């Protein structure tokens, strides 16, 4: 049993999880501490030449900082905290692959860049907030925004798969089963359905100058919404570019 539950805190944390979509960083830090305790049983075993690493998933850079602050306040002995996100310099990103001293344990706090793009062999434990920051597009307003949302169940399954790529591992999810069933989509929304289409439309027009852009895009595995395509053609900037391209072809 989780020590949080054995100390009578389980019901409190469960109520907090059900009452809010926000990440509880105190719970996150205690879960990492619990994972570190469990990791002691697998350190230097199997394919591990050192201590097992822990991978924590957060939605964005700001949340990574908050998580690292909470973890560093609770776990002070032998912990090497490393951030991982797309905005880091390559030299900083490579640190997650570098070995640490045998008395130290890597705790990597990452965005969804670590879902499928990379494999860190010594990661045996994953702590998943279940959240993601993704682009969402309002076609009628022509506005694209980065929003904090629930990750899909498929994405969270990928995250769990990061634990124990080379040996057995465990995943701790910071949300309830009910939240998973009622708040998370089965699959992530395809990018073509949640991002601006101007660039895609112009690329299709460049490939097929005389072709029907709407008909072409509707053949995609996950085609964009017709309303979004209509709005793209009506937008002045896009229409001007399309007319200019058609004039050059004529």
PDB file of C-alpha atoms in Angstrom, residues 10-246:
ATOM      1  CA  UNK A  10      -5.597   8.659   0.851  1.00  0.00           C
ATOM      2  CA  UNK A  11      -9.204   9.854   1.184  1.00  0.00           C
ATOM      3  CA  UNK A  12      -8.057  13.477   1.420  1.00  0.00           C
ATOM      4  CA  UNK A  13      -5.989  13.226  -1.767  1.00  0.00           C
ATOM      5  CA  UNK A  14      -8.786  11.376  -3.561  1.00  0.00           C
ATOM      6  CA  UNK A  15     -11.264  14.169  -2.745  1.00  0.00           C
ATOM      7  CA  UNK A  16      -8.759  16.768  -3.960  1.00  0.00           C
ATOM      8  CA  UNK A  17      -8.230  14.884  -7.230  1.00  0.00           C
ATOM      9  CA  UNK A  18     -11.952  14.599  -7.893  1.00  0.00           C
ATOM     10  CA  UNK A  19     -12.592  18.266  -7.059  1.00  0.00           C
ATOM     11  CA  UNK A  20      -9.988  19.843  -9.334  1.00  0.00           C
ATOM     12  CA  UNK A  21      -8.299  19.504 -12.702  1.00  0.00           C
ATOM     13  CA  UNK A  22      -5.145  21.103 -11.318  1.00  0.00           C
ATOM     14  CA  UNK A  23      -2.064  19.077 -10.492  1.00  0.00           C
ATOM     15  CA  UNK A  24      -1.463  18.533  -6.779  1.00  0.00           C
ATOM     16  CA  UNK A  25       2.301  19.052  -6.518  1.00  0.00           C
ATOM     17  CA  UNK A  26       2.411  17.857  -2.908  1.00  0.00           C
ATOM     18  CA  UNK A  27       0.881  14.552  -4.021  1.00  0.00           C
ATOM     19  CA  UNK A  28       3.264  14.458  -6.984  1.00  0.00           C
ATOM     20  CA  UNK A  29       6.317  14.899  -4.743  1.00  0.00           C
ATOM     21  CA  UNK A  30       5.126  12.244  -2.276  1.00  0.00           C
ATOM     22  CA  UNK A  31       4.465   9.849  -5.173  1.00  0.00           C
ATOM     23  CA  UNK A  32       8.013  10.388  -6.465  1.00  0.00           C
ATOM     24  CA  UNK A  33       9.331   9.733  -2.929  1.00  0.00           C
ATOM     25  CA  UNK A  34       7.288   6.522  -2.818  1.00  0.00           C
ATOM     26  CA  UNK A  35       8.595   5.450  -6.236  1.00  0.00           C
ATOM     27  CA  UNK A  36      12.152   6.083  -5.016  1.00  0.00           C
ATOM     28  CA  UNK A  37      11.510   3.811  -2.055  1.00  0.00           C
ATOM     29  CA  UNK A  38      10.190   1.056  -4.302  1.00  0.00           C
ATOM     30  CA  UNK A  39      13.091   1.554  -6.700  1.00  0.00           C
ATOM     31  CA  UNK A  40      15.545   0.475  -4.012  1.00  0.00           C
ATOM     32  CA  UNK A  41      14.387  -3.122  -4.612  1.00  0.00           C
ATOM     33  CA  UNK A  42      15.442  -3.058  -8.280  1.00  0.00           C
ATOM     34  CA  UNK A  43      18.572  -0.891  -8.140  1.00  0.00           C
ATOM     35  CA  UNK A  44      21.615  -2.651  -9.676  1.00  0.00           C
ATOM     36  CA  UNK A  45      19.489  -5.611 -10.791  1.00  0.00           C
ATOM     37  CA  UNK A  46      18.807  -6.985 -14.265  1.00  0.00           C
ATOM     38  CA  UNK A  47      20.121  -4.624 -16.930  1.00  0.00           C
ATOM     39  CA  UNK A  48      20.584  -1.765 -14.455  1.00  0.00           C
ATOM     40  CA  UNK A  49      24.200  -0.838 -13.794  1.00  0.00           C
ATOM     41  CA  UNK A  50      23.083   1.895 -11.387  1.00  0.00           C
ATOM     42  CA  UNK A  51      19.949   3.143  -9.678  1.00  0.00           C
ATOM     43  CA  UNK A  52      16.558   3.030 -11.414  1.00  0.00           C
ATOM     44  CA  UNK A  53      15.405   6.383 -12.808  1.00  0.00           C
ATOM     45  CA  UNK A  54      11.976   7.994 -12.431  1.00  0.00           C
ATOM     46  CA  UNK A  55      10.161   9.850 -15.224  1.00  0.00           C
ATOM     47  CA  UNK A  56       7.499  12.434 -14.343  1.00  0.00           C
ATOM     48  CA  UNK A  57       5.098  13.786 -16.992  1.00  0.00           C
ATOM     49  CA  UNK A  58       3.875  17.395 -16.732  1.00  0.00           C
ATOM     50  CA  UNK A  59       1.987  19.486 -19.319  1.00  0.00           C
ATOM     51  CA  UNK A  60       4.374  22.428 -19.716  1.00  0.00           C
ATOM     52  CA  UNK A  61       7.557  24.214 -18.702  1.00  0.00           C
ATOM     53  CA  UNK A  62       5.921  26.115 -15.842  1.00  0.00           C
ATOM     54  CA  UNK A  63       4.513  22.906 -14.397  1.00  0.00           C
ATOM     55  CA  UNK A  64       7.922  21.245 -14.730  1.00  0.00           C
ATOM     56  CA  UNK A  65       9.422  23.998 -12.574  1.00  0.00           C
ATOM     57  CA  UNK A  66       6.686  23.636  -9.937  1.00  0.00           C
ATOM     58  CA  UNK A  67       7.106  19.870  -9.873  1.00  0.00           C
ATOM     59  CA  UNK A  68      10.887  20.137  -9.517  1.00  0.00           C
ATOM     60  CA  UNK A  69      10.511  22.621  -6.661  1.00  0.00           C
ATOM     61  CA  UNK A  70       8.098  20.294  -4.837  1.00  0.00           C
ATOM     62  CA  UNK A  71      10.305  17.232  -5.381  1.00  0.00           C
ATOM     63  CA  UNK A  72      13.509  19.004  -4.312  1.00  0.00           C
ATOM     64  CA  UNK A  73      11.804  20.218  -1.115  1.00  0.00           C
ATOM     65  CA  UNK A  74      10.821  16.664  -0.149  1.00  0.00           C
ATOM     66  CA  UNK A  75      13.553  14.469  -1.670  1.00  0.00           C
ATOM     67  CA  UNK A  76      16.981  15.837  -0.839  1.00  0.00           C
ATOM     68  CA  UNK A  77      19.341  12.858  -0.682  1.00  0.00           C
ATOM     69  CA  UNK A  78      21.067  11.717  -3.865  1.00  0.00           C
ATOM     70  CA  UNK A  79      18.450  13.052  -6.303  1.00  0.00           C
ATOM     71  CA  UNK A  80      19.518  14.470  -9.664  1.00  0.00           C
ATOM     72  CA  UNK A  81      16.559  16.473 -10.997  1.00  0.00           C
ATOM     73  CA  UNK A  82      16.535  17.010 -14.758  1.00  0.00           C
ATOM     74  CA  UNK A  83      13.969  18.894 -16.882  1.00  0.00           C
ATOM     75  CA  UNK A  84      13.149  17.722 -20.397  1.00  0.00           C
ATOM     76  CA  UNK A  85      11.144  19.712 -22.937  1.00  0.00           C
ATOM     77  CA  UNK A  86      11.403  20.886 -26.542  1.00  0.00           C
ATOM     78  CA  UNK A  87      12.694  24.373 -25.670  1.00  0.00           C
ATOM     79  CA  UNK A  88      15.825  23.075 -23.949  1.00  0.00           C
ATOM     80  CA  UNK A  89      19.146  23.331 -25.744  1.00  0.00           C
ATOM     81  CA  UNK A  90      20.341  19.978 -27.191  1.00  0.00           C
ATOM     82  CA  UNK A  91      23.215  19.890 -24.694  1.00  0.00           C
ATOM     83  CA  UNK A  92      20.711  20.173 -21.818  1.00  0.00           C
ATOM     84  CA  UNK A  93      18.420  17.526 -23.323  1.00  0.00           C
ATOM     85  CA  UNK A  94      21.315  15.063 -23.608  1.00  0.00           C
ATOM     86  CA  UNK A  95      21.834  15.171 -19.837  1.00  0.00           C
ATOM     87  CA  UNK A  96      18.884  12.810 -19.331  1.00  0.00           C
ATOM     88  CA  UNK A  97      20.892  10.068 -21.081  1.00  0.00           C
ATOM     89  CA  UNK A  98      24.116  10.628 -19.159  1.00  0.00           C
ATOM     90  CA  UNK A  99      25.038   8.344 -16.287  1.00  0.00           C
ATOM     91  CA  UNK A 100      25.034   9.690 -12.744  1.00  0.00           C
ATOM     92  CA  UNK A 101      27.039   8.538  -9.729  1.00  0.00           C
ATOM     93  CA  UNK A 102      26.019   5.156  -8.316  1.00  0.00           C
ATOM     94  CA  UNK A 103      24.801   6.834  -5.130  1.00  0.00           C
ATOM     95  CA  UNK A 104      22.495   9.156  -7.088  1.00  0.00           C
ATOM     96  CA  UNK A 105      19.097   8.668  -8.744  1.00  0.00           C
ATOM     97  CA  UNK A 106      17.835  10.501 -11.807  1.00  0.00           C
ATOM     98  CA  UNK A 107      14.373  12.030 -11.637  1.00  0.00           C
ATOM     99  CA  UNK A 108      13.405  13.421 -15.055  1.00  0.00           C
ATOM    100  CA  UNK A 109      10.477  15.835 -15.253  1.00  0.00           C
ATOM    101  CA  UNK A 110       9.277  16.055 -18.847  1.00  0.00           C
ATOM    102  CA  UNK A 111       6.523  17.176 -21.171  1.00  0.00           C
ATOM    103  CA  UNK A 112       4.947  14.808 -23.694  1.00  0.00           C
ATOM    104  CA  UNK A 113       8.184  15.026 -25.714  1.00  0.00           C
ATOM    105  CA  UNK A 114       9.191  11.939 -23.715  1.00  0.00           C
ATOM    106  CA  UNK A 115       6.058   9.967 -24.633  1.00  0.00           C
ATOM    107  CA  UNK A 116       7.334   8.370 -27.824  1.00  0.00           C
ATOM    108  CA  UNK A 117      10.305  10.362 -29.120  1.00  0.00           C
ATOM    109  CA  UNK A 118      12.972   9.037 -26.762  1.00  0.00           C
ATOM    110  CA  UNK A 119      13.793   6.031 -24.601  1.00  0.00           C
ATOM    111  CA  UNK A 120      15.772   6.367 -21.380  1.00  0.00           C
ATOM    112  CA  UNK A 121      16.812   2.766 -20.595  1.00  0.00           C
ATOM    113  CA  UNK A 122      17.132   3.089 -16.802  1.00  0.00           C
ATOM    114  CA  UNK A 123      13.614   4.518 -16.300  1.00  0.00           C
ATOM    115  CA  UNK A 124      11.634   1.943 -14.330  1.00  0.00           C
ATOM    116  CA  UNK A 125       9.018   4.217 -12.758  1.00  0.00           C
ATOM    117  CA  UNK A 126       6.647   6.760 -14.336  1.00  0.00           C
ATOM    118  CA  UNK A 127       4.566   9.360 -12.498  1.00  0.00           C
ATOM    119  CA  UNK A 128       1.839  10.718 -14.789  1.00  0.00           C
ATOM    120  CA  UNK A 129      -0.202  13.861 -14.093  1.00  0.00           C
ATOM    121  CA  UNK A 130      -2.479  12.940 -17.002  1.00  0.00           C
ATOM    122  CA  UNK A 131      -2.254  16.470 -18.378  1.00  0.00           C
ATOM    123  CA  UNK A 132      -0.930  17.855 -21.671  1.00  0.00           C
ATOM    124  CA  UNK A 133      -0.510  21.278 -23.277  1.00  0.00           C
ATOM    125  CA  UNK A 134      -1.735  21.205 -26.843  1.00  0.00           C
ATOM    126  CA  UNK A 135      -2.729  23.605 -29.597  1.00  0.00           C
ATOM    127  CA  UNK A 136      -6.452  24.114 -30.100  1.00  0.00           C
ATOM    128  CA  UNK A 137      -7.848  26.134 -32.977  1.00  0.00           C
ATOM    129  CA  UNK A 138     -11.056  28.157 -33.261  1.00  0.00           C
ATOM    130  CA  UNK A 139     -11.654  28.145 -37.025  1.00  0.00           C
ATOM    131  CA  UNK A 140     -14.397  30.790 -37.002  1.00  0.00           C
ATOM    132  CA  UNK A 141     -12.365  33.271 -34.950  1.00  0.00           C
ATOM    133  CA  UNK A 142      -9.091  32.304 -36.625  1.00  0.00           C
ATOM    134  CA  UNK A 143      -7.378  32.022 -33.243  1.00  0.00           C
ATOM    135  CA  UNK A 144      -4.963  29.294 -32.133  1.00  0.00           C
ATOM    136  CA  UNK A 145      -4.298  28.775 -28.418  1.00  0.00           C
ATOM    137  CA  UNK A 146      -2.133  26.525 -26.266  1.00  0.00           C
ATOM    138  CA  UNK A 147      -4.359  25.030 -23.585  1.00  0.00           C
ATOM    139  CA  UNK A 148      -3.783  22.747 -20.633  1.00  0.00           C
ATOM    140  CA  UNK A 149      -6.023  19.716 -21.139  1.00  0.00           C
ATOM    141  CA  UNK A 150      -6.430  16.074 -20.232  1.00  0.00           C
ATOM    142  CA  UNK A 151      -4.201  13.778 -22.245  1.00  0.00           C
ATOM    143  CA  UNK A 152      -5.954  10.981 -24.118  1.00  0.00           C
ATOM    144  CA  UNK A 153      -6.051   7.468 -22.715  1.00  0.00           C
ATOM    145  CA  UNK A 154      -3.895   6.329 -25.647  1.00  0.00           C
ATOM    146  CA  UNK A 155      -1.256   8.962 -24.829  1.00  0.00           C
ATOM    147  CA  UNK A 156      -1.240   7.969 -21.158  1.00  0.00           C
ATOM    148  CA  UNK A 157      -0.787   4.341 -22.188  1.00  0.00           C
ATOM    149  CA  UNK A 158       2.290   5.458 -24.140  1.00  0.00           C
ATOM    150  CA  UNK A 159       3.557   7.247 -21.043  1.00  0.00           C
ATOM    151  CA  UNK A 160       3.121   4.141 -18.921  1.00  0.00           C
ATOM    152  CA  UNK A 161       5.084   2.245 -21.554  1.00  0.00           C
ATOM    153  CA  UNK A 162       8.142   4.395 -20.807  1.00  0.00           C
ATOM    154  CA  UNK A 163       8.489   2.544 -17.498  1.00  0.00           C
ATOM    155  CA  UNK A 164      10.726  -0.476 -17.767  1.00  0.00           C
ATOM    156  CA  UNK A 165      11.634  -0.495 -21.438  1.00  0.00           C
ATOM    157  CA  UNK A 166      14.445  -2.913 -20.650  1.00  0.00           C
ATOM    158  CA  UNK A 167      12.974  -4.527 -17.483  1.00  0.00           C
ATOM    159  CA  UNK A 168       9.818  -4.515 -15.370  1.00  0.00           C
ATOM    160  CA  UNK A 169       8.459  -1.124 -14.328  1.00  0.00           C
ATOM    161  CA  UNK A 170       5.520   0.654 -12.701  1.00  0.00           C
ATOM    162  CA  UNK A 171       3.374   3.683 -13.518  1.00  0.00           C
ATOM    163  CA  UNK A 172       1.665   5.878 -10.909  1.00  0.00           C
ATOM    164  CA  UNK A 173      -1.198   8.003 -12.264  1.00  0.00           C
ATOM    165  CA  UNK A 174      -2.247  11.097 -10.334  1.00  0.00           C
ATOM    166  CA  UNK A 175      -5.913  10.839 -11.275  1.00  0.00           C
ATOM    167  CA  UNK A 176      -8.755   8.478 -10.494  1.00  0.00           C
ATOM    168  CA  UNK A 177     -10.247   5.756 -12.657  1.00  0.00           C
ATOM    169  CA  UNK A 178     -13.445   7.786 -12.871  1.00  0.00           C
ATOM    170  CA  UNK A 179     -11.533  10.804 -14.178  1.00  0.00           C
ATOM    171  CA  UNK A 180      -9.868   8.592 -16.774  1.00  0.00           C
ATOM    172  CA  UNK A 181     -13.212   7.225 -17.988  1.00  0.00           C
ATOM    173  CA  UNK A 182     -15.128  10.507 -18.029  1.00  0.00           C
ATOM    174  CA  UNK A 183     -12.562  13.220 -18.781  1.00  0.00           C
ATOM    175  CA  UNK A 184     -10.010  11.604 -21.082  1.00  0.00           C
ATOM    176  CA  UNK A 185     -10.671  10.925 -24.772  1.00  0.00           C
ATOM    177  CA  UNK A 186      -9.820   7.462 -26.094  1.00  0.00           C
ATOM    178  CA  UNK A 187      -7.472   9.016 -28.684  1.00  0.00           C
ATOM    179  CA  UNK A 188      -5.786  12.393 -29.125  1.00  0.00           C
ATOM    180  CA  UNK A 189      -7.441  14.843 -31.535  1.00  0.00           C
ATOM    181  CA  UNK A 190      -5.552  14.660 -34.863  1.00  0.00           C
ATOM    182  CA  UNK A 191      -3.309  17.671 -35.451  1.00  0.00           C
ATOM    183  CA  UNK A 192      -5.078  18.578 -38.706  1.00  0.00           C
ATOM    184  CA  UNK A 193      -8.299  19.051 -36.733  1.00  0.00           C
ATOM    185  CA  UNK A 194      -6.842  21.392 -34.101  1.00  0.00           C
ATOM    186  CA  UNK A 195      -4.344  23.611 -35.935  1.00  0.00           C
ATOM    187  CA  UNK A 196      -4.642  26.416 -38.542  1.00  0.00           C
ATOM    188  CA  UNK A 197      -5.099  25.124 -42.086  1.00  0.00           C
ATOM    189  CA  UNK A 198      -3.720  28.037 -44.110  1.00  0.00           C
ATOM    190  CA  UNK A 199      -0.292  26.440 -44.558  1.00  0.00           C
ATOM    191  CA  UNK A 200      -1.761  23.039 -45.454  1.00  0.00           C
ATOM    192  CA  UNK A 201      -4.143  24.566 -47.993  1.00  0.00           C
ATOM    193  CA  UNK A 202      -1.325  26.497 -49.693  1.00  0.00           C
ATOM    194  CA  UNK A 203       0.864  23.375 -49.814  1.00  0.00           C
ATOM    195  CA  UNK A 204      -1.930  21.379 -51.454  1.00  0.00           C
ATOM    196  CA  UNK A 205      -2.478  24.192 -53.934  1.00  0.00           C
ATOM    197  CA  UNK A 206       1.227  24.155 -54.775  1.00  0.00           C
ATOM    198  CA  UNK A 207       1.087  20.398 -55.425  1.00  0.00           C
ATOM    199  CA  UNK A 208      -2.209  20.487 -57.352  1.00  0.00           C
ATOM    200  CA  UNK A 209      -2.694  24.014 -58.722  1.00  0.00           C
ATOM    201  CA  UNK A 210      -5.936  23.172 -60.518  1.00  0.00           C
ATOM    202  CA  UNK A 211      -7.196  20.579 -58.051  1.00  0.00           C
ATOM    203  CA  UNK A 212      -9.982  20.790 -55.489  1.00  0.00           C
ATOM    204  CA  UNK A 213      -8.305  21.454 -52.127  1.00  0.00           C
ATOM    205  CA  UNK A 214     -11.331  20.393 -50.079  1.00  0.00           C
ATOM    206  CA  UNK A 215     -11.732  17.107 -51.939  1.00  0.00           C
ATOM    207  CA  UNK A 216      -7.996  16.415 -51.614  1.00  0.00           C
ATOM    208  CA  UNK A 217      -7.920  16.999 -47.849  1.00  0.00           C
ATOM    209  CA  UNK A 218     -11.063  14.943 -47.278  1.00  0.00           C
ATOM    210  CA  UNK A 219      -9.063  11.901 -48.435  1.00  0.00           C
ATOM    211  CA  UNK A 220      -6.733  12.229 -45.424  1.00  0.00           C
ATOM    212  CA  UNK A 221      -6.901   9.570 -42.700  1.00  0.00           C
ATOM    213  CA  UNK A 222      -8.101  12.263 -40.281  1.00  0.00           C
ATOM    214  CA  UNK A 223      -9.559  14.988 -42.519  1.00  0.00           C
ATOM    215  CA  UNK A 224     -10.089  18.525 -41.226  1.00  0.00           C
ATOM    216  CA  UNK A 225     -13.587  19.724 -40.439  1.00  0.00           C
ATOM    217  CA  UNK A 226     -15.446  21.236 -43.388  1.00  0.00           C
ATOM    218  CA  UNK A 227     -16.269  24.327 -41.326  1.00  0.00           C
ATOM    219  CA  UNK A 228     -12.559  24.913 -40.744  1.00  0.00           C
ATOM    220  CA  UNK A 229     -11.839  24.584 -44.465  1.00  0.00           C
ATOM    221  CA  UNK A 230     -14.645  26.986 -45.340  1.00  0.00           C
ATOM    222  CA  UNK A 231     -13.359  29.509 -42.801  1.00  0.00           C
ATOM    223  CA  UNK A 232      -9.825  29.191 -44.194  1.00  0.00           C
ATOM    224  CA  UNK A 233     -10.971  30.002 -47.727  1.00  0.00           C
ATOM    225  CA  UNK A 234     -13.001  32.976 -46.520  1.00  0.00           C
ATOM    226  CA  UNK A 235     -10.136  34.503 -44.557  1.00  0.00           C
ATOM    227  CA  UNK A 236      -8.707  37.488 -46.498  1.00  0.00           C
ATOM    228  CA  UNK A 237      -5.014  36.581 -46.204  1.00  0.00           C
ATOM    229  CA  UNK A 238      -5.526  32.984 -47.334  1.00  0.00           C
ATOM    230  CA  UNK A 239      -7.848  33.977 -50.157  1.00  0.00           C
ATOM    231  CA  UNK A 240      -5.365  36.574 -51.421  1.00  0.00           C
ATOM    232  CA  UNK A 241      -2.559  34.009 -51.490  1.00  0.00           C
ATOM    233  CA  UNK A 242      -4.737  31.466 -53.250  1.00  0.00           C
ATOM    234  CA  UNK A 243      -5.887  33.955 -55.891  1.00  0.00           C
ATOM    235  CA  UNK A 244      -2.296  35.121 -56.442  1.00  0.00           C
ATOM    236  CA  UNK A 245      -1.179  31.503 -56.928  1.00  0.00           C
ATOM    237  CA  UNK A 246      -4.021  30.809 -59.359  1.00  0.00           C
TER     238      UNK A 246
END
